[in-house]
Amino acid sequence: MRFISETSSDGVREQLFTLDEVPGALWTPEGAAGARPLILMGHGGGRHKKDPDVVAWARRFVVECGFAVAAVDVPGHGDRPKDERYDKIAIENQARVAAGEEPAPLIAGFQALVARQTVPEWRAALTALQRLEHVGVGPVGYWGVSLGCGLGVPFVAAEPRVRAAVLGLGGALAAAEAAARITVPVEFLLQWDDERVPRAQGLALFDALASVEKTLHANPGKHGEIPEFETDSTLRFFERHLGQGRRLDTP
Amino acid sequence: MRFISETSSDGVREQLFTLDEVPGALWTPEGAAGARPLILMGHGGGRHKKDPDVVAWARRFVVECGFAVAAVDVPGHGDRPKDERYDKIAIENQARVAAGEEPAPLIAGFQALVARQTVPEWRAALTALQRLEHVGVGPVGYWGVSLGCGLGVPFVAAEPRVRAAVLGLGGALAAAEAAARITVPVEFLLQWDDERVPRAQGLALFDALASVEKTLHANPGKHGEIPEFETDSTLRFFERHLGQGRRLDTP
């Protein structure tokens, strides 16, 4: 793990790093020392580790919960080089959709392929991050919607260190088999009028999760329109499952 | 409105009353004076105004939010006399289900019939309660699941004083038409393995609500097994829509 830059603002320390050529960002409370919960965040399709939404959520986890948060670029995204193999498939898929094929199975197949690379990358990132003194070996959570769900489901299924996950905006085609191996608590976000993921596919992915505690939060609106109050809910969810106390839940 | 008894414990004042022969209970903070939000709670089938679940939720609304809370007995329930007309239909319905008919449409028809009586009763209760000095004319919320949803949907649709509602464990057959007239924010609770309300019926009722802000919370478990953490969520929902501040949402 090689650190590239470090900045601080409003109580949050941001460190950019690379690990085996995977670029990442780590956010921790300024002056943090010792072990704490760590949230790994998976960004959306066409976005990157410092997507404004990712950064906004990360800062709240750091400031309000005292957690460490990290995100790494998915292959072909952010500061990673273009990947000709993935590009070729993406172009082929676009042509197949233009020719009338259903996009959902194509996206599902593509995400499953990329997950074969990202699952080991993210597991390696966890190991490296938890060796840092200001992160340490605390409970781990995962947050990812859309592409972050498609890649997150196989990751959470494979990684026993993850104790709780926020997932959503994804469908069963991509991930039902891996979802059936997830047993940790999950908060699942579904947009009722999602133009990219058919409603039945989202409900089926929630249904496929083997977790005893799983909670579906569905709200009106399109793919990108998760309401602001769900951020509050996510903070409480991770506090409940990863935090020491119940600061936000109790009066 | 005639008051029958009054007790106080742990900061909550409980007053039992009758209004035009409808028995009710009112819970307010001890020593409360002046207007405050009022939550009307609809109890479940075979239960009554002082059902332990109703009382437990009511006490939390009073203690943690400073709200007034009231519940009245549904016809044929609690301290109300048996109603031969309803009893006759209930017995007929039981026989029809025993003979192989689907229960959901029968329950729907029965609830629609009872709602014709409870909607005006509950509206009269609101008016009388808001005349009390320690309740006053503040924002009104409604909480009701199961029978409390079947009767609550037509009530919320008919009553412009209600500004936010928690509903759930109910199906579209009973209430889709009235649901399409509801425009206030709704938090809708659905049990994923509900043995009484088919999942598709519950999802269809959520879908039918015309509210711009509506949020579906679905959890594994049977009809009566709403998880404890949903109580916290409900408190925050009513705080957000009826309360003065955002005490529970902000750190």
Coordinates of C-alpha atoms in Angstrom, one line a residue:
Chain A
M1 CA 0.0 0.0 0.0
R2 CA 1.5 3.3 -1.1
F3 CA 0.1 6.6 0.0
I4 CA 0.0 9.3 -2.7
S5 CA -1.5 12.3 -1.0
E6 CA -3.2 13.5 2.3
T7 CA -5.5 16.3 3.0
S8 CA -7.8 17.3 5.9
S9 CA -11.0 19.3 6.1
D10 CA -13.8 19.7 8.6
G11 CA -12.6 16.9 10.8
V12 CA -12.0 14.4 8.0
R13 CA -8.6 13.1 6.9
E14 CA -8.5 11.9 3.3
Q15 CA -5.6 9.7 2.1
L16 CA -5.3 8.6 -1.5
F17 CA -3.4 5.3 -2.0
T18 CA -2.7 2.6 -4.5
L19 CA -2.5 -1.1 -3.6
D20 CA -1.1 -3.4 -6.3
E21 CA -2.1 -0.7 -8.9
V22 CA -5.6 -0.3 -7.6
P23 CA -6.2 3.4 -6.7
G24 CA -8.2 4.0 -3.5
A25 CA -9.3 6.6 -1.0
L26 CA -9.4 6.3 2.8
W27 CA -11.3 8.7 5.1
T28 CA -10.9 8.7 8.8
P29 CA -11.6 11.2 11.7
E30 CA -8.8 13.7 12.0
G31 CA -6.5 12.6 14.8
A32 CA -8.0 9.1 14.9
A33 CA -5.9 6.4 16.6
G34 CA -6.7 2.8 17.2
A35 CA -9.2 0.3 15.8
R36 CA -12.6 1.4 14.6
P37 CA -15.4 0.1 12.3
L38 CA -14.5 0.2 8.6
I39 CA -17.0 0.7 5.8
L40 CA -15.9 -0.3 2.3
M41 CA -18.0 1.6 -0.3
G42 CA -18.5 0.4 -3.9
H43 CA -19.1 3.2 -6.4
G44 CA -21.7 3.1 -9.2
G45 CA -21.2 2.4 -12.9
G46 CA -19.2 5.1 -14.8
R47 CA -18.3 6.7 -11.4
H48 CA -15.2 6.4 -9.3
K49 CA -13.8 6.3 -5.7
K50 CA -14.3 10.0 -5.2
D51 CA -17.7 10.3 -6.8
P52 CA -19.5 13.2 -4.9
D53 CA -22.2 10.9 -3.6
V54 CA -19.6 8.4 -2.2
V55 CA -17.6 11.3 -0.6
A56 CA -20.7 12.8 1.0
W57 CA -21.8 9.5 2.5
A58 CA -18.2 8.7 3.6
R59 CA -17.8 12.1 5.4
R60 CA -21.1 11.4 7.4
F61 CA -19.9 8.0 8.4
V62 CA -16.6 9.5 9.6
V63 CA -18.0 12.6 11.3
E64 CA -21.1 11.2 12.8
C65 CA -20.0 7.6 13.7
G66 CA -16.2 7.9 14.0
F67 CA -15.8 5.1 11.4
A68 CA -13.1 4.7 8.8
V69 CA -14.4 4.5 5.2
A70 CA -12.6 3.4 2.0
A71 CA -13.4 3.2 -1.7
V72 CA -11.3 1.9 -4.6
D73 CA -11.8 2.3 -8.3
V74 CA -13.5 -0.5 -10.2
P75 CA -11.5 -1.8 -13.2
G76 CA -11.9 0.6 -16.1
H77 CA -13.2 3.4 -13.8
G78 CA -11.6 6.5 -12.2
D79 CA -7.8 6.5 -12.2
R80 CA -7.5 3.0 -13.6
P81 CA -6.5 2.4 -17.2
K82 CA -9.1 1.5 -19.8
D83 CA -9.5 -2.3 -19.9
E84 CA -9.8 -3.5 -23.5
R85 CA -11.4 -6.7 -22.6
Y86 CA -14.2 -5.0 -20.6
D87 CA -14.5 -2.3 -23.2
K88 CA -15.0 -4.8 -26.0
I89 CA -17.8 -6.6 -24.1
A90 CA -19.5 -3.3 -23.2
I91 CA -19.5 -2.3 -26.9
E92 CA -20.8 -5.7 -27.9
N93 CA -23.5 -5.4 -25.3
Q94 CA -24.6 -1.9 -26.5
A95 CA -24.9 -3.3 -30.0
R96 CA -27.0 -6.3 -28.7
V97 CA -29.3 -3.9 -26.8
A98 CA -29.6 -1.7 -29.9
A99 CA -30.6 -4.8 -31.8
G100 CA -33.4 -5.4 -29.3
E101 CA -32.0 -7.7 -26.6
E102 CA -33.0 -7.2 -22.9
P103 CA -30.3 -5.2 -21.2
A104 CA -30.7 -6.8 -17.7
P105 CA -29.2 -10.2 -18.5
L106 CA -26.3 -8.6 -20.4
I107 CA -25.5 -6.3 -17.4
A108 CA -25.8 -9.2 -15.1
G109 CA -23.3 -11.2 -17.1
F110 CA -20.9 -8.3 -17.3
Q111 CA -21.0 -7.6 -13.6
A112 CA -20.4 -11.2 -12.7
L113 CA -17.3 -11.1 -14.9
V114 CA -16.0 -7.9 -13.3
A115 CA -16.7 -9.3 -9.8
R116 CA -14.2 -12.1 -10.4
Q117 CA -11.6 -9.4 -10.4
T118 CA -13.0 -7.0 -7.8
V119 CA -13.8 -9.6 -5.1
P120 CA -10.1 -10.5 -4.6
E121 CA -9.0 -6.8 -5.0
W122 CA -11.4 -5.6 -2.3
R123 CA -10.5 -8.4 0.0
A124 CA -6.8 -7.4 -0.4
A125 CA -7.8 -3.8 0.3
L126 CA -9.5 -4.8 3.6
T127 CA -6.4 -6.7 4.7
A128 CA -4.1 -3.8 3.9
L129 CA -6.4 -1.1 5.4
Q130 CA -6.9 -3.0 8.7
R131 CA -3.0 -3.1 9.1
L132 CA -3.1 0.7 9.5
E133 CA -2.9 2.0 13.0
H134 CA -5.8 4.4 12.6
V135 CA -8.1 1.8 11.0
G136 CA -7.2 -1.4 12.9
V137 CA -9.1 -4.6 13.1
G138 CA -12.7 -3.5 13.9
P139 CA -16.0 -4.6 12.5
V140 CA -16.4 -4.2 8.7
G141 CA -19.5 -3.0 6.8
Y142 CA -20.1 -2.8 3.0
W143 CA -22.1 -0.1 1.2
G144 CA -22.9 -0.3 -2.5
V145 CA -25.9 0.4 -4.8
S146 CA -26.3 -0.2 -8.6
L147 CA -22.9 -1.4 -9.8
G148 CA -21.8 -1.3 -6.2
C149 CA -24.6 -3.8 -5.5
G150 CA -23.8 -6.1 -8.5
L151 CA -20.2 -6.3 -7.4
G152 CA -21.0 -6.0 -3.7
V153 CA -23.2 -9.1 -3.4
P154 CA -20.5 -11.5 -4.5
F155 CA -18.0 -9.6 -2.3
V156 CA -20.2 -9.8 0.8
A157 CA -21.0 -13.4 0.1
A158 CA -17.3 -14.2 -0.1
E159 CA -15.9 -12.1 2.7
P160 CA -16.5 -13.3 6.3
R161 CA -15.1 -10.0 7.8
V162 CA -18.2 -8.1 6.5
R163 CA -20.8 -8.0 9.3
A164 CA -23.5 -5.8 7.8
A165 CA -24.2 -4.4 4.3
V166 CA -26.3 -1.8 2.6
L167 CA -27.1 -2.9 -0.9
G168 CA -29.7 -1.9 -3.5
L169 CA -30.7 -0.7 -7.0
G170 CA -29.7 -4.1 -8.2
G171 CA -31.5 -7.1 -9.6
A172 CA -31.7 -10.8 -9.0
L173 CA -30.3 -11.8 -12.4
A174 CA -26.9 -10.4 -11.5
A175 CA -26.6 -11.8 -8.1
A176 CA -29.3 -14.2 -6.8
E177 CA -26.9 -17.1 -6.4
A178 CA -24.4 -15.1 -4.4
A179 CA -27.2 -13.4 -2.4
A180 CA -28.3 -16.8 -1.2
R181 CA -24.9 -17.1 0.6
I182 CA -25.3 -13.8 2.4
T183 CA -26.3 -14.2 6.0
V184 CA -25.3 -10.9 7.6
P185 CA -27.9 -8.1 8.2
V186 CA -28.7 -6.2 5.1
E187 CA -30.5 -2.9 4.4
F188 CA -31.7 -3.0 0.8
L189 CA -32.7 0.1 -1.1
L190 CA -35.1 -0.2 -4.0
Q191 CA -36.4 2.6 -6.1
W192 CA -40.1 1.9 -6.9
D193 CA -39.9 3.5 -10.4
D194 CA -36.3 2.4 -11.3
E195 CA -35.9 2.7 -15.0
R196 CA -32.9 0.4 -15.1
V197 CA -33.8 -2.4 -12.7
P198 CA -37.2 -3.9 -13.2
R199 CA -39.1 -3.8 -9.8
A200 CA -39.7 -7.5 -9.8
Q201 CA -35.9 -8.1 -10.2
G202 CA -35.1 -5.9 -7.3
L203 CA -37.7 -7.6 -5.1
A204 CA -36.3 -11.0 -6.1
L205 CA -32.8 -10.0 -5.1
F206 CA -34.0 -8.9 -1.7
D207 CA -36.0 -12.2 -1.5
A208 CA -32.8 -14.2 -2.4
L209 CA -30.8 -12.9 0.5
A210 CA -30.4 -15.6 3.2
S211 CA -30.0 -13.0 6.0
V212 CA -32.3 -13.5 9.0
E213 CA -32.3 -9.7 9.4
K214 CA -32.8 -7.9 6.2
T215 CA -34.9 -4.9 5.6
L216 CA -36.2 -3.5 2.3
H217 CA -36.6 0.2 2.0
A218 CA -38.6 1.1 -1.2
N219 CA -39.3 4.7 -2.2
P220 CA -40.9 6.3 -5.2
G221 CA -38.6 7.7 -7.8
K222 CA -36.0 6.7 -10.5
H223 CA -32.7 4.8 -10.2
G224 CA -30.7 7.8 -8.9
E225 CA -33.4 9.4 -6.7
I226 CA -32.8 7.7 -3.3
P227 CA -34.4 10.2 -0.8
E228 CA -32.2 12.0 1.6
F229 CA -33.8 10.5 4.7
E230 CA -32.4 7.1 3.7
T231 CA -28.9 8.4 4.5
D232 CA -30.0 8.9 8.1
S233 CA -31.4 5.4 8.1
T234 CA -28.2 3.9 6.8
L235 CA -26.1 5.7 9.5
R236 CA -28.4 4.1 12.2
F237 CA -28.2 0.7 10.5
F238 CA -24.4 0.7 10.6
E239 CA -24.3 2.2 14.1
R240 CA -26.6 -0.6 15.3
H241 CA -24.5 -3.4 13.7
L242 CA -21.0 -2.0 13.8
G243 CA -21.0 0.7 16.4
Q244 CA -20.2 0.5 20.0
G245 CA -23.3 2.3 21.3
R246 CA -26.7 3.2 20.0
R247 CA -26.0 6.9 19.8
L248 CA -28.5 7.7 17.1
D249 CA -31.2 5.3 18.0
T250 CA -31.7 6.2 21.6
P251 CA -33.0 9.5 22.9
Chain B
M1 CA -66.8 13.4 25.8
R2 CA -67.0 11.9 29.3
F3 CA -63.9 11.0 31.3
I4 CA -64.2 7.8 33.3
S5 CA -60.8 7.3 34.9
E6 CA -57.4 8.9 35.1
T7 CA -54.0 7.4 36.1
S8 CA -50.4 8.4 35.7
S9 CA -47.2 6.4 35.6
D10 CA -43.6 7.0 34.4
G11 CA -44.4 10.5 33.0
V12 CA -47.5 9.4 31.1
R13 CA -51.1 10.4 32.0
E14 CA -53.8 8.0 30.8
Q15 CA -57.4 9.1 30.6
L16 CA -60.2 6.7 29.7
F17 CA -63.2 8.3 28.1
T18 CA -66.4 7.6 26.1
L19 CA -67.6 9.8 23.3
D20 CA -71.1 9.0 22.0
E21 CA -70.7 5.5 23.5
V22 CA -67.4 4.9 21.9
P23 CA -64.8 4.0 24.6
G24 CA -61.4 5.5 24.1
A25 CA -58.0 6.1 25.8
L26 CA -55.9 9.2 25.7
W27 CA -52.2 9.4 26.7
T28 CA -50.4 12.7 27.2
P29 CA -47.2 13.8 29.0
E30 CA -47.8 14.3 32.7
G31 CA -48.3 18.0 33.3
A32 CA -48.8 18.7 29.6
A33 CA -50.4 22.1 28.7
G34 CA -51.1 23.5 25.3
A35 CA -51.3 22.2 21.8
R36 CA -49.2 19.3 20.6
P37 CA -49.1 16.7 17.8
L38 CA -51.8 14.0 18.2
I39 CA -51.4 10.4 16.9
L40 CA -54.6 8.4 16.5
M41 CA -53.9 4.7 16.7
G42 CA -56.1 2.0 15.2
H43 CA -55.9 -1.4 17.0
G44 CA -55.7 -4.8 15.3
G45 CA -58.5 -7.3 14.8
G46 CA -59.7 -9.0 18.0
R47 CA -57.7 -6.4 20.0
H48 CA -58.7 -3.2 21.7
K49 CA -57.7 0.4 22.6
K50 CA -55.5 -0.9 25.4
D51 CA -53.8 -3.7 23.6
P52 CA -50.3 -4.1 25.1
D53 CA -48.7 -3.2 21.7
V54 CA -50.8 -0.1 21.3
V55 CA -50.0 1.0 24.8
A56 CA -46.2 0.4 24.4
W57 CA -46.1 2.4 21.2
A58 CA -48.3 5.1 22.6
R59 CA -46.0 5.5 25.7
R60 CA -43.0 5.9 23.5
F61 CA -44.7 8.7 21.4
V62 CA -45.6 10.5 24.6
V63 CA -42.3 10.1 26.4
E64 CA -39.9 10.5 23.5
C65 CA -41.8 13.0 21.4
G66 CA -44.1 14.8 23.8
F67 CA -47.1 13.9 21.6
A68 CA -50.7 13.1 22.6
V69 CA -51.9 9.7 21.6
A70 CA -55.4 8.3 21.5
A71 CA -57.1 5.0 20.6
V72 CA -60.8 4.0 20.5
D73 CA -62.4 0.6 20.4
V74 CA -63.5 -0.6 17.0
P75 CA -67.2 -1.8 16.9
G76 CA -67.5 -5.2 18.5
H77 CA -64.1 -4.9 20.2
G78 CA -62.9 -4.0 23.7
D79 CA -65.5 -2.4 25.9
R80 CA -68.1 -2.1 23.1
P81 CA -71.1 -4.4 23.0
K82 CA -71.2 -7.3 20.6
D83 CA -72.6 -6.2 17.3
E84 CA -75.0 -8.8 15.9
R85 CA -74.8 -7.6 12.4
Y86 CA -71.0 -7.8 12.2
D87 CA -71.0 -11.1 14.2
K88 CA -73.4 -12.6 11.6
I89 CA -71.2 -11.6 8.7
A90 CA -68.1 -12.9 10.5
I91 CA -69.7 -16.3 11.1
E92 CA -70.9 -16.4 7.5
N93 CA -67.4 -15.6 6.3
Q94 CA -65.8 -18.3 8.4
A95 CA -68.2 -20.8 6.9
R96 CA -67.3 -19.6 3.4
V97 CA -63.6 -19.9 4.1
A98 CA -64.1 -23.4 5.5
A99 CA -65.9 -24.2 2.3
G100 CA -62.9 -23.2 0.3
E101 CA -63.3 -19.5 -0.5
E102 CA -60.3 -17.2 -0.5
P103 CA -60.3 -15.2 2.8
A104 CA -58.8 -12.0 1.5
P105 CA -61.8 -10.7 -0.5
L106 CA -64.1 -11.5 2.4
I107 CA -61.9 -9.7 4.9
A108 CA -61.7 -6.8 2.5
G109 CA -65.5 -6.5 2.2
F110 CA -66.0 -6.8 5.9
Q111 CA -63.4 -4.1 6.7
A112 CA -65.0 -1.8 4.1
L113 CA -68.3 -2.2 5.9
V114 CA -66.9 -1.5 9.3
A115 CA -65.0 1.5 8.0
R116 CA -68.3 3.2 7.1
Q117 CA -68.9 3.3 10.8
T118 CA -65.4 3.9 12.1
V119 CA -64.4 6.8 9.8
P120 CA -67.1 9.2 11.2
E121 CA -66.4 7.9 14.8
W122 CA -62.7 8.6 14.5
R123 CA -63.3 12.0 12.9
A124 CA -65.6 12.9 15.8
A125 CA -62.9 11.7 18.3
L126 CA -60.3 14.0 16.7
T127 CA -62.6 17.0 17.0
A128 CA -63.4 16.3 20.6
L129 CA -59.8 15.5 21.6
Q130 CA -58.5 18.7 19.9
R131 CA -60.8 20.7 22.1
L132 CA -58.9 19.6 25.2
E133 CA -56.5 22.1 26.6
H134 CA -53.6 19.6 26.9
V135 CA -54.1 18.2 23.3
G136 CA -55.1 21.3 21.3
V137 CA -55.1 21.9 17.6
G138 CA -51.7 20.5 16.5
P139 CA -50.6 18.4 13.6
V140 CA -52.3 14.9 13.4
G141 CA -50.8 11.6 12.6
Y142 CA -52.4 8.1 12.2
W143 CA -50.9 4.8 13.1
G144 CA -52.5 1.5 12.2
V145 CA -51.5 -2.0 10.9
S146 CA -53.6 -5.0 10.0
L147 CA -57.3 -4.1 10.9
G148 CA -55.9 -0.7 11.8
C149 CA -54.7 -0.4 8.2
G150 CA -57.9 -1.7 6.6
L151 CA -59.9 0.9 8.6
G152 CA -57.1 3.5 8.6
V153 CA -56.8 3.8 4.8
P154 CA -60.3 5.1 4.3
F155 CA -59.9 7.3 7.4
V156 CA -56.7 8.9 6.3
A157 CA -58.2 9.4 2.8
A158 CA -61.2 11.1 4.3
E159 CA -59.6 13.2 7.0
P160 CA -57.7 16.3 5.9
R161 CA -56.3 16.9 9.4
V162 CA -54.1 13.8 9.1
R163 CA -50.7 15.0 7.9
A164 CA -48.7 11.7 8.0
A165 CA -49.6 8.0 8.5
V166 CA -47.9 4.7 9.4
L167 CA -49.9 1.9 7.8
G168 CA -49.2 -1.8 6.9
L169 CA -50.0 -5.5 7.1
G170 CA -52.9 -4.8 4.8
G171 CA -53.7 -5.6 1.2
A172 CA -54.9 -3.8 -1.8
L173 CA -58.2 -5.6 -2.0
A174 CA -59.4 -3.9 1.1
A175 CA -58.3 -0.4 0.3
A176 CA -56.8 0.3 -3.1
E177 CA -59.5 2.8 -4.1
A178 CA -59.2 4.8 -0.9
A179 CA -55.4 4.5 -0.9
A180 CA -55.4 6.3 -4.3
R181 CA -56.9 9.4 -2.5
I182 CA -54.1 9.5 0.2
T183 CA -51.4 12.1 -0.6
V184 CA -49.8 12.6 2.8
P185 CA -46.4 11.0 3.7
V186 CA -46.8 7.3 4.5
E187 CA -44.5 4.8 6.1
F188 CA -45.8 1.3 5.1
L189 CA -44.8 -1.8 7.0
L190 CA -44.9 -5.1 5.2
Q191 CA -44.0 -8.5 6.6
W192 CA -42.3 -10.5 3.8
D193 CA -43.7 -13.9 5.1
D194 CA -47.2 -12.6 6.1
E195 CA -49.4 -15.6 6.4
R196 CA -52.6 -13.5 6.2
V197 CA -51.9 -10.9 3.6
P198 CA -50.4 -12.2 0.3
R199 CA -47.2 -10.4 -0.5
A200 CA -48.4 -9.1 -3.8
Q201 CA -51.5 -7.6 -2.1
G202 CA -49.4 -5.7 0.3
L203 CA -47.0 -4.4 -2.4
A204 CA -50.1 -3.4 -4.5
L205 CA -51.5 -1.4 -1.6
F206 CA -48.2 0.5 -1.2
D207 CA -48.2 1.0 -4.9
A208 CA -51.8 2.4 -4.9
L209 CA -51.0 5.2 -2.4
A210 CA -50.9 8.6 -4.2
S211 CA -48.4 10.1 -1.7
V212 CA -45.3 11.7 -3.2
E213 CA -43.4 10.6 -0.1
K214 CA -44.1 7.0 0.8
T215 CA -41.6 4.5 2.0
L216 CA -42.1 0.8 2.2
H217 CA -40.3 -1.1 5.0
A218 CA -40.4 -4.8 4.4
N219 CA -38.9 -7.3 6.8
P220 CA -38.8 -11.1 7.0
G221 CA -41.3 -12.7 9.4
K222 CA -45.0 -13.4 9.8
H223 CA -47.9 -11.1 10.2
G224 CA -47.3 -10.2 13.9
E225 CA -43.5 -10.2 13.8
I226 CA -42.6 -6.5 12.9
P227 CA -39.0 -6.1 14.2
E228 CA -38.4 -3.8 17.2
F229 CA -36.2 -1.4 15.2
E230 CA -39.2 -0.4 13.1
T231 CA -40.6 1.3 16.3
D232 CA -37.5 3.6 16.3
S233 CA -38.1 4.3 12.6
T234 CA -41.8 5.2 13.2
L235 CA -40.8 7.6 15.9
R236 CA -38.4 9.4 13.6
F237 CA -41.0 9.4 10.8
F238 CA -43.6 11.2 13.0
E239 CA -41.0 13.5 14.5
R240 CA -40.0 14.5 10.9
H241 CA -43.5 15.2 9.8
L242 CA -45.3 16.3 12.9
G243 CA -42.7 17.3 15.4
Q244 CA -41.2 20.7 15.9
G245 CA -37.5 19.7 15.6
R246 CA -35.5 16.8 14.3
R247 CA -34.4 15.6 17.8
L248 CA -34.0 12.0 16.8
D249 CA -32.6 12.5 13.3
T250 CA -29.8 14.8 14.1
P251 CA -26.7 14.0 16.1

